[in-house]
Structures are given as structure tokens and as C-alpha cells.
Amino acid sequence: MQRVPGMTMQRLIPMLVLGLLCQSTVTLIAQDAEEILEQEQAALTTAVNRAAPSIVQIETIGGLEKVGDMLAATGPTTGVVVSADGLIISSAFNFITKPASILVTTPSGKRATANIIARDHSRMLVLLKVNTEEQFVVPQVAKTEQMEVGQWTIAAGRTLSRENINWSIGILSAKNRIWGKAIQSDANISPDNYGGPLIDIHGNIMGILVPLSPQGQGNEIAGAEWYDSGIGFAIPLADVMPRVKHMAEGNDLHPGLLGVSINVKDMYADPVEIGAVQPKSPAYEAGIKTGDRITAINGNPVVRHVQLRHLLGAQYAGDTVEVTIARGERSFPVNVTLAEKLLPFEHAFLGVLPMRDKSDATIRFVYPDSPAATAGLKAGDVITMLKKTPVDSSDQLRSVISNLEPGGQVSLTFKRGQATQTVDVTLASLPSETPESLPAPRSEVANGDGDATRGRIEIKIPEEQNDCICYVPTTYDPTKAAGLLVWLHAPGEQDVDALLDTWKSRCSQNNLIFLAPQAANEGRWTPGESDFIRKTIDEVIKTYSIDQSRVVMHGHQGGGSMSYLVGFAHRDIVRAIIPIDAVIPARTPVRANDPIERLAVYSITPATSRLKAAITAGLKRLANAKYPVHDRSIANPDGTIEEAQIQEMLRWLDTLDRI
């Protein structure tokens, strides 16, 4: 034996023994780990096998090849049995192509035709009835109250084979997601298993796999972009089962609407104070009023707006909820039956623009032939009361009018110098014409004071690959809030600096900041980039003083369509959309017009545009929903706007705070 330098045999032997013991221990640990993995695999396989008889393959035949910008899948999909006589629940995503026929694999392995008999428009599900005499196996349903974050979950489908289940594992990441409608898992959830079940380790069905968007966009494909992100959703089957009988009778389910708008800047922090109650809504019929605070829903405390959205988000039209109201020192409950639809809300119009640098409701401009003009109001008058409600500011005046309807008659008190007068005013609808000239919105013009960075600025969002350029005019004054114009380029049009050169003087003259986010792929915008655009807007608002009534999306062709998408997805901040030669993207949900989250559209269309018919149809859709819409035609086929038309557009932008 070779002698180890510096080490005696007496010292070497114990070390060799210790090494052998360690090696044995490692071997035992490895064997134990392998056994644990085998046991886990066996348990997961047993769970899938237990649920498998209730998982069916669905085939669709015919229908659309493309939905919006997305190519529709044509392969088999999955559904889950909810009754022995052949009622199947599945994701609405699987039927967006409007197939001509539907086939479902029965327990015997045969295929039978099926029909969609009802849809859940809140949770994006469909209920099918299979035309067969065969009996199906109804699964065991997991109880939502027994689900725990961190437990095993199995996302399953019968997409790749009729005989075998395709499945992936993960954990339950969260409960009560998507405003109380869904549970979340990091298992692989994708079109391969949409409509299939999320299974627990015991083989019980936890939920139905669906694409859903955290932004609540409310259509069948919203959330599909989260595929392969580790974020997937399922609708708890325990929430679905009590509604199956009603749906089986051919009744669609819709989100329940209360009919109130909340005064909120931060939904995670602000209390729930009602800013407007829509006329003829469930809240209006229940006697809920502007200024009331909602403190509970069905006995569940409500402190912040986000809690209200969670509690109401899970409710359906026709559900009756108990709403606890705080009014002054009183607190009392009212029962409200939620509605499927609300009558389109139309903004009432007094006919004035307010001065922007006054704390009171001083009139800057009176629209000709408006109710205010008919009543004799003039620029410089100060409105102090409307409908016997004291008015201390232009924001408060706007809030009072947001609860009124066109055609309503109200008393109005105003001061002119030292004299006070009261007149009766009959409110009108918002005008479709733009004033030919406007006085200055402030007593003093912006002078460029302050330490804010001005000129051309690059904005980089750390987690995004997109670029973004911002231009702040040298005249920017942080004491005088600026409007924010967000330009979204058409595919292939990314010469931002040339564009900035044409807008610098316009920004200075109109107190505007110009923001130009760029698509990651210069050839097209993608729906997922809506979040990036919002982040750039938030960055500007965080850094500069922005007039919240003049945050405007503006874009050409594909950028104009993206402007619609961003505008409707971020109603809390966007107040206007100016699309050039652009249509509303297919399947974009047009939310109801809102008394507080105001949104106006100024559409510009070349007279020879190939999209003219589609653009006109989209604008009619908005007008029917009572959105204020301006439709302008231009001569240049490439969408280039003459300076006179740009100046009219800028004047329109300057009137977005009209009352």
C-alpha cells in the first residue's frame, strides 16, 4: 500500500470507514427519493385514471379559419361530463370558429353529434348536449373551501388521443382570481387542454380549464396569450354545477350589473364611494344614491374597490345581492337584483368648458346654442349650485351632471361679479361639432418653470423589449397639467424623430406631451403589447403633471386599431381615441359607456379607404352605445392629414373636459 504523506494508518482507517458510511447513506437517500418519486407518479396516475371516464374528446367540423388576428385551431378539444344523460361543459374558446357540427366521443368509444344549448358569458363556458342514449360518468367535484394554495393540480385533456389523457402537473397558485371567478395553477394550460379538467391528487375535478385575462377583457380568446407563461386558470366546477340545470333549459348566463360608477384612483387603496348611479339601473331602483358608500356585499365587508369587484364579479344577472350602504351616519342594507344589461348611458351636456387653473367652477367658454347659452351664461361666470347641490369645483359640477340625463330640467345658480342668479336649464346631448376657436384654458400660459426633464426622452420599461420615445415641450410647466397624446405607429412606420419634428410646435402651443411607444416587431402590434403601452403611460404620469381628462390614444391603421384596444382595455385612464383609417379589432369587447370613465372617439378616414364600410359599422356600434363619436373624412388616401384638419382635431382634444 502506498503511504499517504503526513497521515498514519491509524488515522486513515477511521476516515475510510466514515467514507463508506457516507456512501451508504447517500445510496439510501437516493433510493428513498426514487421511491418517493415513484409513489408520487403512481398517485398522480391514479388520480388521472379516476377522472378519465368523465373527460370526453370533442371534434368540431367547419366554421371560421381565422378569428381576429388569430388562426383558429382545427384539432380535437376537450369537455367534462356534468350529467349522466350527456351534458358536457367546455371552454367557449373551443367554439370560437362557430363550427357547423360538433361530435363528442361517448363512453362506448363511438362518436355522437352534440349541440350547444347555453353559454356562460361571464366565465366563458359552453354547455353541450350529446345526442345519444348512452350514460356518461359524472365526476366527483372538489369543494372550493377545501382547496389549498400549494396543493398538487393536474391539467388534463383528451385532445391528442381518444383513448389516452394528456396531462401535466403543477400546484394551485391562487384562489379567487379574475374577480372571484377562477382558481390559478402553474400546470401547463393551453389550447391542448382548454375545456378539460383541473384535477386534484384524489381524482376530484377542481375546475374547467379556460383562457381568461387578468384584465377582464370579456371574450372567448382573452387570456390565450398567457399560454406557456406558468399562469393558467380554471373555473371551479363546484361553482358551475348549481347552474347546470338552468343552463340545460337553454338559458345563457351573463355577468350581473349593479349600475354604479365608483370614485376611485387606486382600486387597491380607495374606499367605495359612489360617483354616479345610472338611471333606471338596479342600483337606481333600489334607492342607492351618489355619495353613498358600499360597505358590504352579502355580509362580506367591503373596504376597498378591489373587494367590491371581487364580490360582484362572481355574480350573475338575476342574482339578488344584499348591498350594505353607508349614507352619512346611517348604515342600512338593500336587496338588489343584478341586471344582464343596462340602458346605454348618454352624457348630459350643459354647454360649457371650465377654466383649468381655477379651484371653483369658473366658465372658460360657452358653446353657442347650448343649454348654457340659452340660459344666458357667459365666460367668467362661476357656477355655484346645480339641482340644489352646492358646486365647489368643475370636477364636482361634472360629477353632478353625470347623474343626469339629456332632456332633464335642472335649476342652476351662478355668480357674475357680485350678483347671484338662478336659472332653469334643460340639458342636451353632447355636440357633434367642434368650436371654430377657443379661448385660453388658463389665465396664464405655461412658461417652462420647474426642474423636469424636457425635450426628447427615451423611456425604457425594464421587463419589456419595446422602445419608447417621449417628447416634453420646453414650455412644460408642472403647475399647469399637460395633455398626453399617445401615438401608435402603423406597421412599418417607425421614424419617430421625423414625426416628433412635426409635433414639437403643436405640443408647445397646446400644452401636450407626446408619447410614442414602439411595437417589438415593427411589422405589427400584438394584443399583449397593450400592457406595455399602459406602463409607458403610467411612467409619464408618474414623472409629469398630466391632465387626466386629456389622455388620448392616437394611431394610424394597425396603430389606430391598437389605440381602440388600449382605450377600451384601460378605461380608467384613457379619455379619447383618435384612429386614422382603422377599425375596431375583431372581438374587442366594447364596454358600456360610463358616467365617470368618459371615453370619446374622433375617427379620421380617407374617402377612398378600403376599410370605410367596416369603419362606419364600428362607429355606428359605438354611437348606438351612446359614446360621443366624431366621424371625419379626409381626401389623402395614405391617411396624411392637412394642417387645418389637425388643428380642428387639437381643438376637439382641448374640449374633452366639456361639461
XYZ file of C-alpha atoms in Angstrom:
659
model
C 0.000 0.000 0.000
C 1.249 3.403 -0.902
C 1.757 5.540 2.129
C -0.199 8.776 2.278
C 2.221 11.573 3.231
C 1.595 13.092 6.608
C -1.053 10.527 7.531
C -0.630 7.375 9.695
C -2.526 4.160 9.109
C -4.319 4.631 12.434
C -5.765 7.945 11.175
C -6.575 6.644 7.699
C -8.738 3.662 8.725
C -11.439 5.728 10.568
C -11.691 8.045 7.573
C -12.177 5.133 5.197
C -14.928 3.737 7.437
C -16.601 7.156 7.578
C -16.429 7.442 3.777
C -18.091 4.046 3.349
C -20.835 5.040 5.788
C -21.455 8.316 3.897
C -21.612 6.457 0.604
C -24.161 4.051 2.062
C -26.222 6.953 3.401
C -26.202 8.706 0.009
C -27.287 5.475 -1.650
C -30.154 5.063 0.837
C -31.244 8.700 0.338
C -31.182 8.237 -3.435
C -33.232 5.068 -3.099
C -35.737 6.864 -0.808
C -36.021 9.787 -3.258
C -36.599 7.397 -6.122
C -39.292 5.586 -4.159
C -40.979 8.904 -3.313
C -40.972 9.909 -6.979
C -42.437 6.545 -7.932
C -45.143 6.913 -5.284
C -45.962 10.446 -6.472
C -46.143 9.266 -10.073
C -48.413 6.389 -9.070
C -50.694 8.745 -7.100
C -50.916 11.223 -9.973
C -51.620 8.458 -12.498
C -54.324 7.033 -10.212
C -55.932 10.493 -9.931
C -55.977 10.920 -13.721
C -57.387 7.414 -14.226
C -60.143 8.102 -11.718
C -61.215 11.262 -13.546
C -60.667 9.882 -17.074
C -64.174 8.393 -17.635
C -65.637 11.895 -17.251
C -63.255 13.523 -19.760
C -64.514 13.465 -23.349
C -62.981 14.356 -26.684
C -64.824 16.954 -28.787
C -64.368 17.431 -32.522
C -65.622 20.465 -34.434
C -66.254 20.490 -38.171
C -66.391 23.550 -40.408
C -66.520 27.156 -39.286
C -64.175 30.123 -39.444
C -60.485 29.667 -40.206
C -59.428 32.899 -38.503
C -60.753 34.818 -35.508
C -59.416 38.352 -35.389
C -55.653 38.102 -35.917
C -55.506 34.554 -34.613
C -55.623 31.415 -36.728
C -58.248 29.125 -35.252
C -57.254 25.640 -34.121
C -58.863 22.800 -36.047
C -57.958 19.740 -33.955
C -59.943 17.928 -31.266
C -60.688 19.597 -27.937
C -61.925 18.510 -24.529
C -65.015 18.632 -22.355
C -66.107 17.380 -18.920
C -69.281 15.432 -18.157
C -71.730 17.196 -15.809
C -74.737 14.867 -16.113
C -75.236 11.181 -16.849
C -77.562 11.928 -19.771
C -74.848 13.660 -21.781
C -74.474 17.255 -20.661
C -70.886 18.378 -21.263
C -69.213 21.586 -20.070
C -66.316 23.019 -22.045
C -64.408 26.219 -22.742
C -66.027 28.725 -25.113
C -62.575 29.071 -26.702
C -63.088 25.695 -28.378
C -66.086 27.005 -30.340
C -65.000 30.479 -31.462
C -64.937 29.247 -35.072
C -68.730 28.761 -34.957
C -68.467 25.158 -36.197
C -71.107 23.691 -38.466
C -71.239 20.464 -36.455
C -69.889 19.058 -33.187
C -69.008 15.434 -32.393
C -68.381 14.005 -28.905
C -66.819 10.642 -28.085
C -69.260 8.576 -25.998
C -68.362 6.043 -23.263
C -68.540 3.185 -25.825
C -65.911 4.881 -27.977
C -68.392 5.898 -30.663
C -68.919 9.484 -31.791
C -72.261 11.262 -31.458
C -73.416 14.698 -32.533
C -73.834 17.415 -29.938
C -75.380 20.859 -29.754
C -74.507 23.972 -27.790
C -77.568 24.646 -25.654
C -76.291 27.506 -23.458
C -73.301 29.762 -22.848
C -71.816 31.303 -19.737
C -70.698 34.748 -20.923
C -69.131 35.567 -17.570
C -66.832 32.564 -17.152
C -66.527 31.797 -20.889
C -68.013 28.293 -20.800
C -70.437 26.419 -23.048
C -72.873 23.629 -22.204
C -73.291 20.868 -24.797
C -75.950 18.148 -25.050
C -74.794 14.915 -26.680
C -77.420 13.204 -28.843
C -77.112 9.653 -27.505
C -78.862 7.184 -25.226
C -75.581 6.162 -23.607
C -74.983 7.006 -19.961
C -71.955 9.090 -19.012
C -69.894 9.027 -15.820
C -70.297 12.149 -13.667
C -67.067 13.032 -11.826
C -66.502 13.762 -8.171
C -66.395 17.513 -7.601
C -63.748 19.092 -5.382
C -65.075 21.523 -2.786
C -63.665 25.030 -3.205
C -63.446 25.592 0.542
C -61.130 22.582 0.851
C -58.718 23.740 -1.857
C -55.375 24.966 -0.534
C -52.761 27.045 -2.292
C -49.711 24.849 -2.905
C -51.588 21.556 -3.367
C -50.992 19.323 -6.385
C -53.010 20.064 -9.519
C -53.244 18.123 -12.786
C -54.298 19.856 -16.007
C -55.822 17.213 -18.273
C -57.265 16.928 -21.763
C -58.318 14.272 -24.242
C -57.010 16.197 -27.226
C -54.159 14.121 -28.614
C -55.946 10.767 -28.446
C -59.444 9.455 -27.816
C -58.061 6.625 -25.723
C -55.454 8.426 -23.639
C -55.379 11.510 -21.428
C -52.717 14.165 -21.985
C -51.818 15.779 -18.668
C -49.329 17.991 -16.877
C -48.781 18.704 -13.207
C -48.374 21.846 -11.163
C -49.619 23.415 -7.972
C -52.607 25.562 -7.072
C -51.113 29.066 -7.248
C -54.095 31.147 -6.107
C -57.826 31.170 -5.443
C -60.454 33.810 -6.268
C -58.643 35.086 -9.349
C -60.187 37.057 -12.248
C -62.521 38.923 -9.885
C -63.626 35.886 -7.915
C -64.352 33.627 -10.895
C -61.318 31.355 -11.172
C -58.548 29.407 -9.496
C -54.975 29.580 -10.816
C -52.400 26.867 -11.484
C -48.884 26.784 -12.902
C -49.582 23.491 -14.676
C -49.275 23.652 -18.466
C -52.683 25.045 -19.519
C -53.076 25.679 -23.253
C -55.346 25.025 -26.255
C -54.298 21.378 -25.878
C -56.447 21.095 -22.759
C -58.868 24.066 -22.738
C -62.247 22.687 -21.699
C -60.614 19.841 -19.817
C -60.445 19.441 -16.041
C -58.044 20.615 -13.380
C -57.803 17.558 -11.112
C -56.646 17.180 -7.520
C -54.468 14.352 -6.208
C -57.578 12.335 -5.305
C -59.037 12.454 -8.825
C -61.707 15.028 -7.992
C -62.441 17.731 -10.579
C -61.374 21.114 -9.241
C -62.305 23.190 -12.276
C -62.674 23.613 -16.045
C -59.582 24.922 -17.867
C -60.223 28.177 -19.730
C -58.239 31.128 -21.083
C -59.064 34.197 -19.020
C -57.460 37.604 -18.890
C -56.495 39.312 -15.618
C -57.615 42.500 -17.409
C -61.099 41.051 -17.691
C -61.457 41.664 -21.421
C -64.543 39.504 -21.547
C -64.282 37.436 -24.736
C -63.545 33.829 -25.610
C -59.920 34.347 -26.639
C -58.880 36.805 -23.918
C -56.079 35.251 -21.900
C -54.952 32.803 -24.591
C -51.730 34.824 -24.781
C -50.837 33.589 -21.271
C -50.185 30.128 -22.716
C -46.799 28.723 -21.659
C -46.322 31.504 -19.090
C -46.929 29.433 -15.962
C -50.215 31.284 -15.454
C -53.378 29.321 -16.175
C -56.954 29.446 -14.925
C -59.830 27.110 -14.217
C -63.456 27.805 -13.321
C -64.291 25.856 -10.132
C -66.653 23.030 -11.092
C -68.348 23.462 -7.715
C -69.473 26.910 -8.918
C -70.668 25.531 -12.252
C -72.751 22.572 -11.091
C -75.535 24.581 -9.363
C -76.117 26.448 -12.656
C -76.238 23.388 -14.941
C -79.985 22.799 -14.618
C -80.772 26.420 -15.511
C -78.402 26.318 -18.486
C -79.818 22.942 -19.603
C -83.142 24.711 -20.121
C -81.459 26.874 -22.766
C -80.668 29.873 -20.586
C -77.417 31.757 -21.137
C -75.623 33.206 -18.125
C -74.375 36.802 -18.104
C -72.357 38.930 -15.674
C -74.553 40.704 -13.152
C -74.576 44.512 -13.354
C -75.322 46.865 -10.457
C -75.309 50.168 -12.345
C -72.942 52.371 -10.337
C -69.665 54.118 -11.080
C -67.122 54.429 -8.288
C -64.954 57.445 -7.452
C -61.597 55.703 -7.460
C -57.992 56.439 -8.411
C -56.449 53.380 -6.763
C -58.755 50.381 -6.549
C -56.416 48.713 -4.058
C -56.492 51.599 -1.608
C -59.546 53.806 -2.114
C -62.885 53.280 -0.319
C -66.003 52.511 -2.325
C -67.779 55.845 -2.732
C -70.382 56.011 -5.475
C -69.677 58.723 -8.014
C -72.678 58.105 -10.258
C -75.803 55.945 -10.319
C -77.011 55.094 -13.788
C -80.667 55.997 -14.387
C -83.064 53.035 -14.479
C -80.337 50.666 -13.235
C -80.777 48.104 -10.397
C -78.930 50.459 -8.033
C -81.182 53.366 -9.019
C -84.332 51.279 -8.493
C -83.016 50.195 -5.070
C -82.608 53.815 -3.970
C -78.795 53.930 -3.963
C -77.514 57.491 -4.409
C -74.402 59.368 -5.423
C -72.135 59.823 -2.394
C -73.254 56.581 -0.732
C -70.539 54.192 0.364
C -70.811 50.426 -0.147
C -69.523 48.698 2.984
C -70.573 45.068 2.422
C -71.916 42.624 -0.184
C -73.908 39.676 1.166
C -72.409 40.349 4.568
C -68.805 40.291 3.298
C -67.005 43.504 4.313
C -66.016 45.935 1.560
C -63.280 48.416 2.429
C -61.631 48.939 -0.967
C -62.859 48.988 -4.540
C -60.954 45.805 -5.416
C -63.013 43.905 -2.827
C -66.245 45.120 -4.419
C -65.092 43.916 -7.831
C -64.220 40.505 -6.417
C -67.568 40.096 -4.685
C -69.693 41.341 -7.588
C -67.510 39.762 -10.290
C -68.649 36.284 -9.324
C -72.364 37.177 -9.515
C -74.686 36.579 -12.456
C -77.524 38.607 -13.912
C -80.682 37.683 -11.985
C -78.810 37.089 -8.732
C -80.093 39.102 -5.781
C -77.379 40.502 -3.535
C -77.584 42.337 -0.246
C -75.722 45.630 -0.504
C -74.919 47.441 2.737
C -74.950 51.206 2.280
C -73.426 53.924 4.475
C -75.124 57.290 3.979
C -73.942 59.964 6.359
C -74.235 58.466 9.841
C -76.697 55.775 8.742
C -75.909 52.240 7.606
C -78.569 50.004 6.083
C -78.922 47.018 3.714
C -80.793 46.978 0.416
C -81.539 43.968 -1.779
C -80.589 44.449 -5.423
C -81.316 42.090 -8.309
C -78.449 42.411 -10.774
C -79.198 43.099 -14.431
C -77.917 41.499 -17.624
C -77.902 44.809 -19.489
C -78.150 48.473 -18.639
C -79.711 51.050 -20.895
C -76.902 52.777 -22.792
C -75.706 55.740 -20.758
C -75.655 59.075 -22.575
C -73.753 62.028 -21.157
C -75.872 65.082 -20.433
C -74.469 68.383 -21.721
C -74.710 71.804 -20.116
C -72.580 73.509 -22.747
C -69.513 74.925 -21.004
C -65.767 74.465 -20.771
C -64.211 75.153 -17.359
C -61.131 77.248 -16.641
C -58.359 74.790 -15.765
C -56.464 76.978 -13.295
C -59.452 77.851 -11.098
C -60.414 75.908 -7.997
C -64.082 76.821 -8.484
C -66.382 76.181 -11.480
C -65.459 79.275 -13.494
C -66.663 79.138 -17.094
C -63.969 79.395 -19.777
C -66.247 79.054 -22.822
C -69.976 78.761 -23.519
C -70.945 76.662 -26.541
C -73.194 78.562 -28.970
C -76.826 77.379 -28.949
C -76.157 75.165 -25.922
C -78.369 74.950 -22.813
C -75.925 77.250 -21.012
C -76.089 79.816 -23.819
C -79.890 79.635 -23.877
C -79.934 80.274 -20.119
C -77.725 83.351 -20.565
C -74.466 82.094 -19.017
C -71.229 83.762 -20.095
C -67.494 83.162 -19.877
C -66.247 84.254 -16.452
C -69.450 83.271 -14.625
C -68.957 80.938 -11.645
C -71.455 78.089 -11.217
C -72.166 77.553 -7.522
C -75.157 75.177 -7.437
C -76.867 72.658 -9.708
C -80.094 70.870 -8.866
C -79.849 72.259 -5.312
C -76.437 70.607 -4.896
C -73.611 73.010 -3.953
C -70.813 73.088 -6.544
C -67.292 73.978 -5.397
C -65.281 72.930 -8.468
C -65.607 71.974 -12.121
C -64.982 68.314 -11.187
C -67.916 68.437 -8.780
C -70.107 70.078 -11.410
C -69.203 67.302 -13.854
C -69.985 64.695 -11.194
C -73.457 66.124 -10.543
C -74.284 66.226 -14.259
C -73.036 62.644 -14.717
C -76.098 61.512 -12.747
C -78.500 63.338 -15.063
C -79.942 62.610 -18.498
C -80.257 64.687 -21.662
C -83.640 66.387 -21.660
C -83.709 66.754 -17.888
C -84.518 70.203 -16.496
C -82.491 71.459 -13.543
C -82.054 74.701 -11.625
C -78.625 76.314 -11.836
C -77.173 79.076 -9.653
C -74.190 81.154 -10.758
C -72.286 84.286 -9.780
C -71.490 87.111 -12.150
C -69.323 89.618 -10.338
C -71.056 90.175 -7.004
C -74.512 89.214 -8.255
C -76.030 85.739 -7.877
C -78.642 84.414 -10.297
C -80.676 81.213 -10.593
C -81.961 79.909 -13.929
C -83.656 76.761 -15.223
C -81.660 74.747 -17.740
C -82.763 71.868 -19.983
C -79.759 69.613 -20.532
C -78.834 68.418 -24.037
C -76.722 65.695 -25.652
C -73.024 66.186 -26.362
C -72.457 68.128 -29.610
C -71.007 66.563 -32.753
C -69.325 69.776 -33.911
C -66.055 71.299 -32.708
C -65.862 75.044 -31.918
C -64.002 77.048 -34.566
C -61.958 78.833 -31.915
C -61.397 78.587 -28.175
C -60.094 80.984 -25.538
C -57.052 80.059 -23.458
C -57.788 77.352 -20.869
C -55.823 79.195 -18.183
C -55.312 82.734 -17.011
C -51.543 82.352 -17.575
C -49.702 80.395 -20.258
C -47.157 77.700 -19.418
C -43.680 79.194 -19.041
C -41.333 76.211 -18.658
C -40.583 76.663 -14.964
C -39.518 73.728 -12.792
C -36.764 71.100 -12.875
C -38.486 68.465 -15.043
C -36.540 66.982 -17.959
C -37.747 68.305 -21.299
C -37.151 67.565 -24.967
C -36.694 64.102 -26.485
C -36.637 61.411 -23.787
C -36.197 57.649 -24.090
C -38.431 55.615 -21.804
C -37.351 52.053 -21.080
C -39.571 49.616 -19.222
C -37.122 47.116 -17.620
C -39.069 43.931 -18.275
C -40.077 44.880 -21.852
C -38.060 44.707 -25.078
C -40.023 47.513 -26.751
C -38.618 51.004 -27.222
C -40.488 54.198 -26.407
C -39.818 57.886 -27.122
C -41.394 60.805 -25.276
C -41.304 64.496 -26.175
C -41.864 67.094 -23.442
C -42.049 70.691 -24.785
C -39.656 73.285 -23.427
C -42.713 75.257 -22.289
C -43.869 72.458 -19.979
C -44.839 73.854 -16.565
C -45.535 71.326 -13.773
C -48.044 73.725 -12.218
C -50.187 73.513 -15.371
C -51.168 69.924 -16.125
C -50.451 68.896 -19.726
C -52.463 66.665 -22.014
C -50.884 63.352 -23.071
C -51.082 62.254 -26.712
C -50.011 58.623 -27.219
C -49.083 57.852 -30.843
C -49.144 54.236 -32.086
C -47.476 53.791 -35.449
C -48.803 51.805 -38.390
C -46.895 48.632 -39.370
C -43.536 49.656 -40.815
C -43.861 53.315 -39.792
C -41.306 53.799 -37.027
C -39.489 57.031 -37.974
C -40.242 58.634 -34.622
C -37.830 61.551 -34.937
C -39.382 62.757 -38.186
C -42.777 62.580 -36.529
C -41.554 64.479 -33.472
C -40.342 67.325 -35.682
C -43.899 67.881 -36.897
C -45.351 67.762 -33.375
C -42.928 69.907 -31.364
C -44.642 73.227 -32.055
C -48.114 71.672 -31.661
C -47.129 70.311 -28.246
C -45.872 73.744 -27.129
C -48.955 75.558 -28.420
C -51.442 73.100 -26.930
C -49.651 72.106 -23.696
C -49.246 68.484 -24.781
C -46.714 65.749 -24.062
C -46.173 63.388 -26.999
C -45.554 59.694 -26.265
C -44.584 57.169 -28.952
C -44.315 53.541 -27.781
C -42.893 51.163 -30.416
C -44.059 47.681 -31.324
C -41.477 44.967 -30.641
C -41.981 43.781 -34.214
C -42.169 46.824 -36.465
C -44.440 44.875 -38.813
C -47.324 44.525 -36.368
C -48.734 45.232 -32.947
C -49.868 42.318 -30.773
C -52.709 42.474 -28.213
C -50.278 41.629 -25.389
C -48.428 44.909 -26.004
C -51.403 46.784 -24.565
C -49.857 46.258 -21.131
C -46.511 47.686 -22.284
C -48.260 50.783 -23.636
C -50.070 51.226 -20.333
C -46.760 51.016 -18.477
C -45.303 53.822 -20.602
C -48.357 55.972 -19.883
C -48.016 55.276 -16.166
C -44.339 56.219 -16.332
C -45.153 59.611 -17.842
C -47.956 60.242 -15.349
C -45.584 59.369 -12.511
C -42.957 61.830 -13.773
C -45.013 64.742 -15.147
C -48.160 66.665 -14.272
C -50.826 65.227 -16.586
C -54.388 66.433 -17.136
C -56.361 63.240 -16.533
C -59.183 64.449 -18.786
C -56.867 64.664 -21.814
C -55.088 61.302 -22.060
C -55.578 60.343 -25.705
C -54.699 57.321 -27.864
C -53.874 58.226 -31.483
C -52.762 55.857 -34.232
C -52.697 55.045 -37.945
C -54.091 51.830 -39.464
C -52.836 48.956 -37.249
C -51.756 51.545 -34.689
C -55.265 53.006 -34.787
C -56.796 49.597 -34.161
C -54.340 49.135 -31.298
C -55.498 52.521 -29.970
C -59.036 51.134 -29.761
C -57.795 48.040 -27.948
C -55.767 50.051 -25.411
C -58.529 52.610 -24.953
C -61.191 50.040 -24.119
C -58.838 47.902 -22.000
C -57.698 50.880 -19.891
C -60.833 52.936 -19.429
C -59.618 54.104 -16.036
C -57.025 56.371 -17.679
C -57.758 56.816 -21.426
C -60.292 59.539 -22.236
C -60.231 59.630 -26.042
C -59.255 57.635 -29.109
C -58.226 59.210 -32.437
C -57.863 56.399 -35.020
C -56.802 57.103 -38.617
C -58.055 54.617 -41.228
C -58.554 51.976 -38.543
C -61.266 49.551 -37.490
C -62.152 48.316 -34.029
C -60.257 44.981 -33.707
C -62.408 41.889 -34.083
C -63.860 40.589 -30.832
C -62.784 43.687 -28.896
C -65.353 43.999 -26.098
C -66.966 47.429 -26.212
C -67.830 48.094 -22.600
C -70.847 50.173 -21.701
C -70.454 53.938 -21.809
C -69.599 55.097 -18.298
C -70.626 58.294 -16.434
C -67.186 58.702 -14.809
C -64.735 56.843 -17.059
C -65.558 59.059 -20.024
C -64.349 57.990 -23.472
C -64.805 59.836 -26.783
C -63.805 58.894 -30.345
C -62.593 61.141 -33.185
C -62.276 58.891 -36.238
C -60.426 60.025 -39.367
C -60.993 58.040 -42.575
C -59.638 58.568 -46.108
C -62.569 58.921 -48.507
C -61.232 56.050 -50.654
C -60.270 53.716 -47.789
C -60.929 50.024 -48.429
C -61.889 49.806 -44.748
C -64.525 52.519 -44.955
C -67.535 50.207 -44.644
C -66.052 48.370 -41.637
C -65.015 51.664 -40.011
C -68.515 53.086 -40.474
C -70.089 49.951 -38.975
C -67.788 50.180 -35.951
C -68.602 53.847 -35.379
C -72.301 53.082 -35.618
C -71.818 50.409 -32.972
C -70.191 52.994 -30.691
C -72.868 55.609 -31.391
C -75.605 53.093 -30.564
C -73.851 52.539 -27.237
C -74.081 56.346 -26.753
C -70.361 57.019 -26.996
C -69.623 60.542 -28.276
C -68.320 59.948 -31.813
C -66.853 62.401 -34.329
C -66.503 60.977 -37.850
C -64.187 62.925 -40.164
C -63.314 62.170 -43.804
C -60.047 63.247 -45.447
C -59.010 63.352 -49.078
C -55.499 61.863 -48.858
C -55.668 58.086 -49.398
C -52.467 57.467 -47.376
C -54.001 58.951 -44.225
C -51.949 62.168 -44.295
C -53.913 64.930 -42.555
C -53.857 68.547 -43.688
C -52.774 71.055 -41.061
C -56.232 72.685 -40.900
C -57.753 69.304 -40.055
C -55.052 68.666 -37.441
C -55.896 71.988 -35.822
C -59.575 71.003 -35.636
C -58.521 67.699 -34.057
C -56.434 69.594 -31.495
C -59.359 71.881 -30.673
C -61.528 68.794 -30.171
C -58.868 67.372 -27.863
C -58.947 70.678 -25.972
C -62.689 70.212 -25.313
C -62.519 66.788 -23.647
C -63.208 68.371 -20.253
C -66.506 69.824 -21.509
C -69.477 69.787 -19.175
